[in-house]
Amino acid sequence: MLENALYIVPTPIGNLSDITYRAVEVLKAATLIAAEDTRHSRIFLDSIGVKNTRMVSCHDHNEAERADLIAGEVAKGGLVALISDAGTPLISDPGFRVVRELAACNVKVIALPGPCAAITALSVAGLPTDRFTFRGFLPVKEQELRAAIADLQNIECTTVFYESPRRVLTTVKMMGELIPEHPLVLCRELTKTFESVYRLKAAEAAAFLEADANRLKGEFVLIVGVPEKTASGETLSPEVVRALEELIALAPVKAVCRALAPLTGLRVNALYEKAMELKERA
Ligand code: SAM
């Protein structure tokens, strides 16, 4: 049962089949659709059979006016759907001022769950998701970008960024320089034909992208993990942890740690701590 309300309606981030039955139902019933770019959204709306609904633009520069218009439409018994160019409105997209204004006027706002590039990327990254931070787009100015990336050394949970294909190489190069040991997952063209997920260490990522021009094309979500640390504070790269895991299944722990220490530059004790943790987990 649909209500007179403002509905926040997520739309696909690439694959047009990623639209929920409920989203289609709301879009078909809407008396007004507020879209970030009406021309862009008409193509998608046409594809789901929504053709003649009145549309208005709603972007960063006219949200205050649009809030009044939307509140008026709901007040006279209408149903308004807010959509953005792709994914979930308000997530690095316009809309929060509209929702804030309507909520302040006690107009009902109903959010539908649906596609979101950040959540899709997190689900496939293979990094811890018990706690994560979403940071949207990184700063453009070099000093601010540097500071934001350097700050990741102090972050103890997974961090999600949006990035444009024009800037991804610069960003990833800086990550390689400032946080080389951090795990980095590059999620490219999610839900689309050339969807790719690259799981690397920050130090390796720029060379990997530059090795093939196709790897730099399309839309990106970057996910930065936290490097593995031993209780003594030393950082073990994912490769060392993997080697340790495989070798302790074949040889005595102490011998493995003594052999790996000169190869990795890590202390025998740091390797031993990790090896015992892995044994307990096994
Ligand atoms: N509201 C959208 C959402 O829910 O994900 C995000 C809008 S934001 C303006 C656009 C950014 O999202 C892109 O620059 C890219 O970083 C990310 N993005 C959107 N679609 C994507 C996709 N299919 N694959 C990877 N990243 C995507």
PDB file of C-alpha atoms and ligand atoms in Angstrom:
ATOM      1  CA  MET A   1       0.000   0.000   0.000  1.00  0.00           C
ATOM      2  CA  LEU A   2       1.592   3.265  -1.099  1.00  0.00           C
ATOM      3  CA  GLU A   3       1.297   6.447   0.948  1.00  0.00           C
ATOM      4  CA  ASN A   4       1.267  10.134   0.163  1.00  0.00           C
ATOM      5  CA  ALA A   5       4.917  10.752   0.880  1.00  0.00           C
ATOM      6  CA  LEU A   6       8.328  11.487  -0.523  1.00  0.00           C
ATOM      7  CA  TYR A   7       9.919   8.186  -1.521  1.00  0.00           C
ATOM      8  CA  ILE A   8      13.713   7.944  -1.885  1.00  0.00           C
ATOM      9  CA  VAL A   9      14.150   5.495  -4.753  1.00  0.00           C
ATOM     10  CA  PRO A  10      17.510   3.888  -5.652  1.00  0.00           C
ATOM     11  CA  THR A  11      18.087   3.130  -9.349  1.00  0.00           C
ATOM     12  CA  PRO A  12      20.663   0.842 -11.050  1.00  0.00           C
ATOM     13  CA  ILE A  13      24.413   1.657 -10.983  1.00  0.00           C
ATOM     14  CA  GLY A  14      24.952  -0.046 -14.343  1.00  0.00           C
ATOM     15  CA  ASN A  15      22.899  -3.177 -14.817  1.00  0.00           C
ATOM     16  CA  LEU A  16      19.345  -2.103 -15.622  1.00  0.00           C
ATOM     17  CA  SER A  17      17.915  -5.285 -14.096  1.00  0.00           C
ATOM     18  CA  ASP A  18      19.003  -4.060 -10.662  1.00  0.00           C
ATOM     19  CA  ILE A  19      15.716  -2.340  -9.883  1.00  0.00           C
ATOM     20  CA  THR A  20      13.372  -3.683  -7.224  1.00  0.00           C
ATOM     21  CA  TYR A  21       9.683  -4.495  -7.795  1.00  0.00           C
ATOM     22  CA  ARG A  22       8.870  -1.958  -5.118  1.00  0.00           C
ATOM     23  CA  ALA A  23      10.932   0.771  -6.816  1.00  0.00           C
ATOM     24  CA  VAL A  24       9.043   0.181 -10.079  1.00  0.00           C
ATOM     25  CA  GLU A  25       5.720   0.238  -8.218  1.00  0.00           C
ATOM     26  CA  VAL A  26       6.572   3.581  -6.584  1.00  0.00           C
ATOM     27  CA  LEU A  27       7.887   5.144  -9.808  1.00  0.00           C
ATOM     28  CA  LYS A  28       4.735   4.065 -11.676  1.00  0.00           C
ATOM     29  CA  ALA A  29       2.490   5.519  -8.966  1.00  0.00           C
ATOM     30  CA  ALA A  30       4.433   8.790  -8.568  1.00  0.00           C
ATOM     31  CA  THR A  31       2.616  12.018  -9.420  1.00  0.00           C
ATOM     32  CA  LEU A  32       5.976  13.821  -9.534  1.00  0.00           C
ATOM     33  CA  ILE A  33       9.523  12.522 -10.013  1.00  0.00           C
ATOM     34  CA  ALA A  34      12.399  14.697  -8.804  1.00  0.00           C
ATOM     35  CA  ALA A  35      15.605  13.709 -10.592  1.00  0.00           C
ATOM     36  CA  GLU A  36      19.200  14.924 -10.515  1.00  0.00           C
ATOM     37  CA  ASP A  37      19.221  15.167 -14.335  1.00  0.00           C
ATOM     38  CA  THR A  38      15.778  14.746 -15.871  1.00  0.00           C
ATOM     39  CA  ARG A  39      17.047  13.985 -19.407  1.00  0.00           C
ATOM     40  CA  HIS A  40      19.383  11.255 -18.151  1.00  0.00           C
ATOM     41  CA  SER A  41      16.685   9.677 -15.965  1.00  0.00           C
ATOM     42  CA  ARG A  42      14.012   9.716 -18.678  1.00  0.00           C
ATOM     43  CA  ILE A  43      15.943   7.029 -20.567  1.00  0.00           C
ATOM     44  CA  PHE A  44      15.853   4.732 -17.558  1.00  0.00           C
ATOM     45  CA  LEU A  45      12.229   5.557 -16.705  1.00  0.00           C
ATOM     46  CA  ASP A  46      11.189   4.833 -20.294  1.00  0.00           C
ATOM     47  CA  SER A  47      12.870   1.412 -20.025  1.00  0.00           C
ATOM     48  CA  ILE A  48      10.604   0.461 -17.100  1.00  0.00           C
ATOM     49  CA  GLY A  49       7.452   1.861 -18.725  1.00  0.00           C
ATOM     50  CA  VAL A  50       7.214   5.160 -16.796  1.00  0.00           C
ATOM     51  CA  LYS A  51       6.654   7.625 -19.620  1.00  0.00           C
ATOM     52  CA  ASN A  52       4.470  10.625 -18.912  1.00  0.00           C
ATOM     53  CA  THR A  53       5.022  11.434 -15.268  1.00  0.00           C
ATOM     54  CA  ARG A  54       5.800  15.085 -14.500  1.00  0.00           C
ATOM     55  CA  MET A  55       9.488  15.531 -13.669  1.00  0.00           C
ATOM     56  CA  VAL A  56      11.507  18.289 -12.025  1.00  0.00           C
ATOM     57  CA  SER A  57      15.238  18.618 -11.600  1.00  0.00           C
ATOM     58  CA  CYS A  58      16.658  18.412  -8.109  1.00  0.00           C
ATOM     59  CA  HIS A  59      20.364  19.125  -7.709  1.00  0.00           C
ATOM     60  CA  ASP A  60      22.768  20.746  -5.251  1.00  0.00           C
ATOM     61  CA  HIS A  61      21.837  24.281  -6.391  1.00  0.00           C
ATOM     62  CA  ASN A  62      18.035  24.151  -6.201  1.00  0.00           C
ATOM     63  CA  GLU A  63      17.300  21.780  -3.332  1.00  0.00           C
ATOM     64  CA  ALA A  64      15.784  24.461  -1.071  1.00  0.00           C
ATOM     65  CA  GLU A  65      13.206  25.476  -3.728  1.00  0.00           C
ATOM     66  CA  ARG A  66      12.542  21.857  -4.595  1.00  0.00           C
ATOM     67  CA  ALA A  67      11.844  21.018  -0.946  1.00  0.00           C
ATOM     68  CA  ASP A  68       8.949  23.525  -0.988  1.00  0.00           C
ATOM     69  CA  LEU A  69       7.583  22.179  -4.251  1.00  0.00           C
ATOM     70  CA  ILE A  70       7.800  18.550  -3.093  1.00  0.00           C
ATOM     71  CA  ALA A  71       6.222  19.311   0.295  1.00  0.00           C
ATOM     72  CA  GLY A  72       3.355  21.087  -1.588  1.00  0.00           C
ATOM     73  CA  GLU A  73       2.832  18.104  -3.870  1.00  0.00           C
ATOM     74  CA  VAL A  74       2.611  15.666  -0.937  1.00  0.00           C
ATOM     75  CA  ALA A  75       0.308  18.067   0.957  1.00  0.00           C
ATOM     76  CA  LYS A  76      -2.199  18.018  -1.909  1.00  0.00           C
ATOM     77  CA  GLY A  77      -2.259  14.191  -1.881  1.00  0.00           C
ATOM     78  CA  GLY A  78       0.576  13.454  -4.319  1.00  0.00           C
ATOM     79  CA  LEU A  79       3.333  10.879  -4.200  1.00  0.00           C
ATOM     80  CA  VAL A  80       6.837  12.124  -5.011  1.00  0.00           C
ATOM     81  CA  ALA A  81       9.801   9.913  -5.945  1.00  0.00           C
ATOM     82  CA  LEU A  82      13.329  11.272  -5.597  1.00  0.00           C
ATOM     83  CA  ILE A  83      15.934   9.600  -7.791  1.00  0.00           C
ATOM     84  CA  SER A  84      19.530  10.400  -8.738  1.00  0.00           C
ATOM     85  CA  ASP A  85      21.543   9.601 -11.882  1.00  0.00           C
ATOM     86  CA  ALA A  86      22.509   6.215 -10.437  1.00  0.00           C
ATOM     87  CA  GLY A  87      22.335   4.324  -7.154  1.00  0.00           C
ATOM     88  CA  THR A  88      20.942   5.607  -3.894  1.00  0.00           C
ATOM     89  CA  PRO A  89      20.014   9.304  -3.728  1.00  0.00           C
ATOM     90  CA  LEU A  90      21.824  11.286  -0.985  1.00  0.00           C
ATOM     91  CA  ILE A  91      24.881   8.966  -1.095  1.00  0.00           C
ATOM     92  CA  SER A  92      27.406  11.353  -2.717  1.00  0.00           C
ATOM     93  CA  ASP A  93      24.333  12.638  -4.547  1.00  0.00           C
ATOM     94  CA  PRO A  94      21.824  15.462  -3.986  1.00  0.00           C
ATOM     95  CA  GLY A  95      18.829  15.133  -1.699  1.00  0.00           C
ATOM     96  CA  PHE A  96      19.784  15.522   1.950  1.00  0.00           C
ATOM     97  CA  ARG A  97      18.493  19.108   2.163  1.00  0.00           C
ATOM     98  CA  VAL A  98      15.157  18.029   0.697  1.00  0.00           C
ATOM     99  CA  VAL A  99      14.837  15.193   3.216  1.00  0.00           C
ATOM    100  CA  ARG A 100      15.890  17.490   6.089  1.00  0.00           C
ATOM    101  CA  GLU A 101      13.335  20.152   5.105  1.00  0.00           C
ATOM    102  CA  LEU A 102      10.493  17.693   4.643  1.00  0.00           C
ATOM    103  CA  ALA A 103      11.233  15.876   7.894  1.00  0.00           C
ATOM    104  CA  ALA A 104      11.286  19.239   9.682  1.00  0.00           C
ATOM    105  CA  CYS A 105       7.785  19.959   8.270  1.00  0.00           C
ATOM    106  CA  ASN A 106       6.556  16.502   9.352  1.00  0.00           C
ATOM    107  CA  VAL A 107       6.108  15.339   5.764  1.00  0.00           C
ATOM    108  CA  LYS A 108       6.476  11.570   5.572  1.00  0.00           C
ATOM    109  CA  VAL A 109       9.738  10.389   3.934  1.00  0.00           C
ATOM    110  CA  ILE A 110      10.101   6.715   3.013  1.00  0.00           C
ATOM    111  CA  ALA A 111      13.438   5.252   1.857  1.00  0.00           C
ATOM    112  CA  LEU A 112      13.571   2.188  -0.378  1.00  0.00           C
ATOM    113  CA  PRO A 113      16.669  -0.055  -0.183  1.00  0.00           C
ATOM    114  CA  GLY A 114      18.502  -0.696  -3.439  1.00  0.00           C
ATOM    115  CA  PRO A 115      21.698  -0.358  -5.466  1.00  0.00           C
ATOM    116  CA  CYS A 116      24.599   1.593  -3.975  1.00  0.00           C
ATOM    117  CA  ALA A 117      28.138   1.390  -5.378  1.00  0.00           C
ATOM    118  CA  ALA A 118      29.772   1.648  -1.928  1.00  0.00           C
ATOM    119  CA  ILE A 119      27.777  -1.238  -0.459  1.00  0.00           C
ATOM    120  CA  THR A 120      28.135  -3.373  -3.592  1.00  0.00           C
ATOM    121  CA  ALA A 121      31.922  -2.842  -3.471  1.00  0.00           C
ATOM    122  CA  LEU A 122      32.106  -3.631   0.241  1.00  0.00           C
ATOM    123  CA  SER A 123      30.222  -6.884  -0.304  1.00  0.00           C
ATOM    124  CA  VAL A 124      32.767  -8.114  -2.843  1.00  0.00           C
ATOM    125  CA  ALA A 125      36.018  -6.642  -1.461  1.00  0.00           C
ATOM    126  CA  GLY A 126      36.793  -9.392   1.025  1.00  0.00           C
ATOM    127  CA  LEU A 127      37.894  -6.891   3.686  1.00  0.00           C
ATOM    128  CA  PRO A 128      36.385  -6.663   7.186  1.00  0.00           C
ATOM    129  CA  THR A 129      32.928  -5.048   7.117  1.00  0.00           C
ATOM    130  CA  ASP A 130      32.072  -5.167  10.824  1.00  0.00           C
ATOM    131  CA  ARG A 131      33.094  -1.491  10.941  1.00  0.00           C
ATOM    132  CA  PHE A 132      33.705   0.752   7.953  1.00  0.00           C
ATOM    133  CA  THR A 133      33.923   4.433   7.084  1.00  0.00           C
ATOM    134  CA  PHE A 134      32.462   5.918   3.923  1.00  0.00           C
ATOM    135  CA  ARG A 135      34.408   8.989   2.803  1.00  0.00           C
ATOM    136  CA  GLY A 136      32.757   9.797  -0.555  1.00  0.00           C
ATOM    137  CA  PHE A 137      35.089  11.558  -2.996  1.00  0.00           C
ATOM    138  CA  LEU A 138      38.652  12.406  -1.962  1.00  0.00           C
ATOM    139  CA  PRO A 139      39.766  16.056  -2.082  1.00  0.00           C
ATOM    140  CA  VAL A 140      40.996  17.341  -5.448  1.00  0.00           C
ATOM    141  CA  LYS A 141      43.764  19.682  -4.224  1.00  0.00           C
ATOM    142  CA  GLU A 142      47.073  17.869  -3.871  1.00  0.00           C
ATOM    143  CA  GLN A 143      47.890  18.903  -0.282  1.00  0.00           C
ATOM    144  CA  GLU A 144      44.412  17.956   0.936  1.00  0.00           C
ATOM    145  CA  LEU A 145      44.518  14.663  -0.951  1.00  0.00           C
ATOM    146  CA  ARG A 146      47.907  13.876   0.599  1.00  0.00           C
ATOM    147  CA  ALA A 147      46.605  14.674   4.093  1.00  0.00           C
ATOM    148  CA  ALA A 148      43.463  12.555   3.610  1.00  0.00           C
ATOM    149  CA  ILE A 149      45.496   9.565   2.424  1.00  0.00           C
ATOM    150  CA  ALA A 150      48.172   9.939   5.124  1.00  0.00           C
ATOM    151  CA  ASP A 151      45.356  10.011   7.701  1.00  0.00           C
ATOM    152  CA  LEU A 152      44.452   6.436   6.737  1.00  0.00           C
ATOM    153  CA  GLN A 153      47.461   5.333   8.824  1.00  0.00           C
ATOM    154  CA  ASN A 154      45.396   6.266  11.896  1.00  0.00           C
ATOM    155  CA  ILE A 155      42.187   4.558  10.781  1.00  0.00           C
ATOM    156  CA  GLU A 156      41.430   1.189  12.329  1.00  0.00           C
ATOM    157  CA  CYS A 157      38.621   0.110  10.020  1.00  0.00           C
ATOM    158  CA  THR A 158      37.885  -0.398   6.336  1.00  0.00           C
ATOM    159  CA  THR A 159      37.481   2.882   4.380  1.00  0.00           C
ATOM    160  CA  VAL A 160      35.421   3.323   1.215  1.00  0.00           C
ATOM    161  CA  PHE A 161      36.008   6.056  -1.396  1.00  0.00           C
ATOM    162  CA  TYR A 162      34.410   7.007  -4.687  1.00  0.00           C
ATOM    163  CA  GLU A 163      36.841   8.015  -7.413  1.00  0.00           C
ATOM    164  CA  SER A 164      36.660   9.193 -11.017  1.00  0.00           C
ATOM    165  CA  PRO A 165      38.608   7.435 -13.786  1.00  0.00           C
ATOM    166  CA  ARG A 166      40.462  10.731 -14.460  1.00  0.00           C
ATOM    167  CA  ARG A 167      41.914  10.811 -10.973  1.00  0.00           C
ATOM    168  CA  VAL A 168      42.212   7.194  -9.976  1.00  0.00           C
ATOM    169  CA  LEU A 169      45.865   6.793 -11.018  1.00  0.00           C
ATOM    170  CA  THR A 170      47.005   9.913  -9.124  1.00  0.00           C
ATOM    171  CA  THR A 171      45.151   8.747  -6.032  1.00  0.00           C
ATOM    172  CA  VAL A 172      46.462   5.208  -6.194  1.00  0.00           C
ATOM    173  CA  LYS A 173      50.051   6.417  -6.772  1.00  0.00           C
ATOM    174  CA  MET A 174      49.806   8.550  -3.659  1.00  0.00           C
ATOM    175  CA  MET A 175      48.401   5.618  -1.697  1.00  0.00           C
ATOM    176  CA  GLY A 176      51.384   3.516  -2.854  1.00  0.00           C
ATOM    177  CA  GLU A 177      53.730   6.212  -1.588  1.00  0.00           C
ATOM    178  CA  LEU A 178      52.041   7.020   1.742  1.00  0.00           C
ATOM    179  CA  ILE A 179      50.383   3.757   2.824  1.00  0.00           C
ATOM    180  CA  PRO A 180      52.242   1.055   0.801  1.00  0.00           C
ATOM    181  CA  GLU A 181      51.353  -1.853   3.089  1.00  0.00           C
ATOM    182  CA  HIS A 182      47.597  -1.184   3.221  1.00  0.00           C
ATOM    183  CA  PRO A 183      45.357  -3.653   1.394  1.00  0.00           C
ATOM    184  CA  LEU A 184      43.577  -1.861  -1.463  1.00  0.00           C
ATOM    185  CA  VAL A 185      40.610  -3.178  -3.430  1.00  0.00           C
ATOM    186  CA  LEU A 186      39.754  -1.429  -6.704  1.00  0.00           C
ATOM    187  CA  CYS A 187      36.163  -2.141  -7.782  1.00  0.00           C
ATOM    188  CA  ARG A 188      35.660  -1.048 -11.374  1.00  0.00           C
ATOM    189  CA  GLU A 189      32.432  -0.931 -13.427  1.00  0.00           C
ATOM    190  CA  LEU A 190      30.388  -2.798 -10.825  1.00  0.00           C
ATOM    191  CA  THR A 191      27.342  -4.646 -12.205  1.00  0.00           C
ATOM    192  CA  LYS A 192      28.432  -3.819 -15.797  1.00  0.00           C
ATOM    193  CA  THR A 193      29.903  -5.981 -18.583  1.00  0.00           C
ATOM    194  CA  PHE A 194      33.515  -5.185 -17.694  1.00  0.00           C
ATOM    195  CA  GLU A 195      33.096  -5.414 -13.927  1.00  0.00           C
ATOM    196  CA  SER A 196      36.509  -6.037 -12.332  1.00  0.00           C
ATOM    197  CA  VAL A 197      37.673  -6.345  -8.755  1.00  0.00           C
ATOM    198  CA  TYR A 198      41.422  -5.971  -8.146  1.00  0.00           C
ATOM    199  CA  ARG A 199      42.651  -6.959  -4.686  1.00  0.00           C
ATOM    200  CA  LEU A 200      46.173  -5.622  -4.182  1.00  0.00           C
ATOM    201  CA  LYS A 201      48.543  -3.972  -1.757  1.00  0.00           C
ATOM    202  CA  ALA A 202      48.604  -0.150  -2.166  1.00  0.00           C
ATOM    203  CA  ALA A 203      52.283  -0.332  -3.207  1.00  0.00           C
ATOM    204  CA  GLU A 204      51.422  -2.525  -6.224  1.00  0.00           C
ATOM    205  CA  ALA A 205      48.271  -0.808  -7.466  1.00  0.00           C
ATOM    206  CA  ALA A 206      49.604   2.010  -9.709  1.00  0.00           C
ATOM    207  CA  ALA A 207      51.911  -0.289 -11.720  1.00  0.00           C
ATOM    208  CA  PHE A 208      49.078  -2.799 -12.031  1.00  0.00           C
ATOM    209  CA  LEU A 209      46.666  -0.194 -13.437  1.00  0.00           C
ATOM    210  CA  GLU A 210      49.273   1.280 -15.789  1.00  0.00           C
ATOM    211  CA  ALA A 211      50.090  -2.135 -17.224  1.00  0.00           C
ATOM    212  CA  ASP A 212      46.795  -2.173 -19.178  1.00  0.00           C
ATOM    213  CA  ALA A 213      44.905   0.971 -20.307  1.00  0.00           C
ATOM    214  CA  ASN A 214      41.573  -0.884 -19.983  1.00  0.00           C
ATOM    215  CA  ARG A 215      42.111  -1.171 -16.233  1.00  0.00           C
ATOM    216  CA  LEU A 216      41.818   2.624 -15.942  1.00  0.00           C
ATOM    217  CA  LYS A 217      38.463   2.894 -17.696  1.00  0.00           C
ATOM    218  CA  GLY A 218      35.063   3.283 -16.068  1.00  0.00           C
ATOM    219  CA  GLU A 219      33.814   4.073 -12.594  1.00  0.00           C
ATOM    220  CA  PHE A 220      35.688   3.124  -9.447  1.00  0.00           C
ATOM    221  CA  VAL A 221      35.109   2.458  -5.795  1.00  0.00           C
ATOM    222  CA  LEU A 222      38.355   2.240  -3.798  1.00  0.00           C
ATOM    223  CA  ILE A 223      38.401   0.287  -0.564  1.00  0.00           C
ATOM    224  CA  VAL A 224      41.339   0.587   1.804  1.00  0.00           C
ATOM    225  CA  GLY A 225      41.806  -2.032   4.497  1.00  0.00           C
ATOM    226  CA  VAL A 226      43.938  -2.053   7.619  1.00  0.00           C
ATOM    227  CA  PRO A 227      47.314  -3.798   7.360  1.00  0.00           C
ATOM    228  CA  GLU A 228      47.714  -6.874   9.558  1.00  0.00           C
ATOM    229  CA  LYS A 229      49.620  -6.024  12.737  1.00  0.00           C
ATOM    230  CA  THR A 230      51.146  -8.345  15.305  1.00  0.00           C
ATOM    231  CA  ALA A 231      50.556  -7.727  19.019  1.00  0.00           C
ATOM    232  CA  SER A 232      54.068  -6.216  19.096  1.00  0.00           C
ATOM    233  CA  GLY A 233      52.945  -3.641  16.516  1.00  0.00           C
ATOM    234  CA  GLU A 234      54.807  -4.948  13.457  1.00  0.00           C
ATOM    235  CA  THR A 235      52.898  -5.001  10.186  1.00  0.00           C
ATOM    236  CA  LEU A 236      52.673  -8.248   8.242  1.00  0.00           C
ATOM    237  CA  SER A 237      51.667  -7.926   4.589  1.00  0.00           C
ATOM    238  CA  PRO A 238      48.939 -10.261   3.284  1.00  0.00           C
ATOM    239  CA  GLU A 239      51.652 -12.169   1.299  1.00  0.00           C
ATOM    240  CA  VAL A 240      53.717 -12.838   4.447  1.00  0.00           C
ATOM    241  CA  VAL A 241      50.608 -13.987   6.327  1.00  0.00           C
ATOM    242  CA  ARG A 242      49.738 -16.317   3.445  1.00  0.00           C
ATOM    243  CA  ALA A 243      53.306 -17.733   3.295  1.00  0.00           C
ATOM    244  CA  LEU A 244      53.304 -18.221   7.059  1.00  0.00           C
ATOM    245  CA  GLU A 245      49.958 -19.987   6.934  1.00  0.00           C
ATOM    246  CA  GLU A 246      51.125 -22.394   4.234  1.00  0.00           C
ATOM    247  CA  LEU A 247      54.573 -23.081   5.735  1.00  0.00           C
ATOM    248  CA  ILE A 248      53.418 -23.767   9.299  1.00  0.00           C
ATOM    249  CA  ALA A 249      51.190 -26.491   7.914  1.00  0.00           C
ATOM    250  CA  LEU A 250      54.345 -28.178   6.554  1.00  0.00           C
ATOM    251  CA  ALA A 251      57.145 -27.469   9.052  1.00  0.00           C
ATOM    252  CA  PRO A 252      57.694 -26.625  12.752  1.00  0.00           C
ATOM    253  CA  VAL A 253      56.593 -23.086  13.628  1.00  0.00           C
ATOM    254  CA  LYS A 254      59.915 -21.949  15.102  1.00  0.00           C
ATOM    255  CA  ALA A 255      61.903 -23.156  12.099  1.00  0.00           C
ATOM    256  CA  VAL A 256      59.486 -21.405   9.706  1.00  0.00           C
ATOM    257  CA  CYS A 257      59.742 -18.116  11.620  1.00  0.00           C
ATOM    258  CA  ARG A 258      63.545 -18.255  11.797  1.00  0.00           C
ATOM    259  CA  ALA A 259      63.691 -18.878   8.032  1.00  0.00           C
ATOM    260  CA  LEU A 260      61.199 -16.126   7.153  1.00  0.00           C
ATOM    261  CA  ALA A 261      62.687 -13.411   9.400  1.00  0.00           C
ATOM    262  CA  PRO A 262      65.723 -12.540   7.231  1.00  0.00           C
ATOM    263  CA  LEU A 263      63.615 -12.809   4.053  1.00  0.00           C
ATOM    264  CA  THR A 264      60.922 -10.412   5.262  1.00  0.00           C
ATOM    265  CA  GLY A 265      62.916  -8.063   7.507  1.00  0.00           C
ATOM    266  CA  LEU A 266      60.506  -8.888  10.369  1.00  0.00           C
ATOM    267  CA  ARG A 267      61.496 -10.023  13.847  1.00  0.00           C
ATOM    268  CA  VAL A 268      61.242 -13.761  14.601  1.00  0.00           C
ATOM    269  CA  ASN A 269      58.969 -12.917  17.564  1.00  0.00           C
ATOM    270  CA  ALA A 270      56.547 -10.926  15.401  1.00  0.00           C
ATOM    271  CA  LEU A 271      56.286 -13.837  12.971  1.00  0.00           C
ATOM    272  CA  TYR A 272      55.905 -16.284  15.858  1.00  0.00           C
ATOM    273  CA  GLU A 273      53.018 -14.302  17.394  1.00  0.00           C
ATOM    274  CA  LYS A 274      51.186 -14.316  14.079  1.00  0.00           C
ATOM    275  CA  ALA A 275      51.946 -18.004  13.469  1.00  0.00           C
ATOM    276  CA  MET A 276      50.479 -18.968  16.854  1.00  0.00           C
ATOM    277  CA  GLU A 277      47.379 -16.845  16.129  1.00  0.00           C
ATOM    278  CA  LEU A 278      46.966 -18.628  12.775  1.00  0.00           C
ATOM    279  CA  LYS A 279      47.401 -22.037  14.441  1.00  0.00           C
ATOM    280  CA  GLU A 280      44.710 -21.212  16.996  1.00  0.00           C
ATOM    281  CA  ARG A 281      42.336 -20.115  14.235  1.00  0.00           C
ATOM    282  CA  ALA A 282      43.002 -23.261  12.130  1.00  0.00           C
TER     283      ALA A 282
HETATM  284  N1  SAM B   1      24.543   7.534  -5.346  1.00  0.00           N
HETATM  285  C1  SAM B   1      25.481   6.647  -5.965  1.00  0.00           C
HETATM  286  C2  SAM B   1      25.534   5.327  -5.187  1.00  0.00           C
HETATM  287  O1  SAM B   1      24.574   5.008  -4.503  1.00  0.00           O
HETATM  288  O2  SAM B   1      26.514   4.613  -5.284  1.00  0.00           O
HETATM  289  C3  SAM B   1      26.839   7.285  -6.106  1.00  0.00           C
HETATM  290  C4  SAM B   1      26.873   8.555  -6.896  1.00  0.00           C
HETATM  291  S1  SAM B   1      28.445   9.278  -7.048  1.00  0.00           S
HETATM  292  C5  SAM B   1      28.072  10.817  -7.790  1.00  0.00           C
HETATM  293  C6  SAM B   1      29.146   8.420  -8.405  1.00  0.00           C
HETATM  294  C7  SAM B   1      30.363   7.583  -8.007  1.00  0.00           C
HETATM  295  O3  SAM B   1      29.932   6.313  -7.530  1.00  0.00           O
HETATM  296  C8  SAM B   1      31.283   7.259  -9.181  1.00  0.00           C
HETATM  297  O4  SAM B   1      32.214   8.297  -9.412  1.00  0.00           O
HETATM  298  C9  SAM B   1      31.975   6.002  -8.701  1.00  0.00           C
HETATM  299  O5  SAM B   1      33.003   6.315  -7.785  1.00  0.00           O
HETATM  300  C10 SAM B   1      30.830   5.317  -7.931  1.00  0.00           C
HETATM  301  N2  SAM B   1      30.117   4.390  -8.825  1.00  0.00           N
HETATM  302  C11 SAM B   1      28.874   4.544  -9.336  1.00  0.00           C
HETATM  303  N3  SAM B   1      28.540   3.484 -10.105  1.00  0.00           N
HETATM  304  C12 SAM B   1      29.603   2.658 -10.083  1.00  0.00           C
HETATM  305  C13 SAM B   1      29.881   1.398 -10.689  1.00  0.00           C
HETATM  306  N4  SAM B   1      29.000   0.802 -11.477  1.00  0.00           N
HETATM  307  N5  SAM B   1      31.072   0.808 -10.434  1.00  0.00           N
HETATM  308  C14 SAM B   1      31.984   1.417  -9.641  1.00  0.00           C
HETATM  309  N6  SAM B   1      31.778   2.606  -9.050  1.00  0.00           N
HETATM  310  C15 SAM B   1      30.609   3.216  -9.262  1.00  0.00           C
END
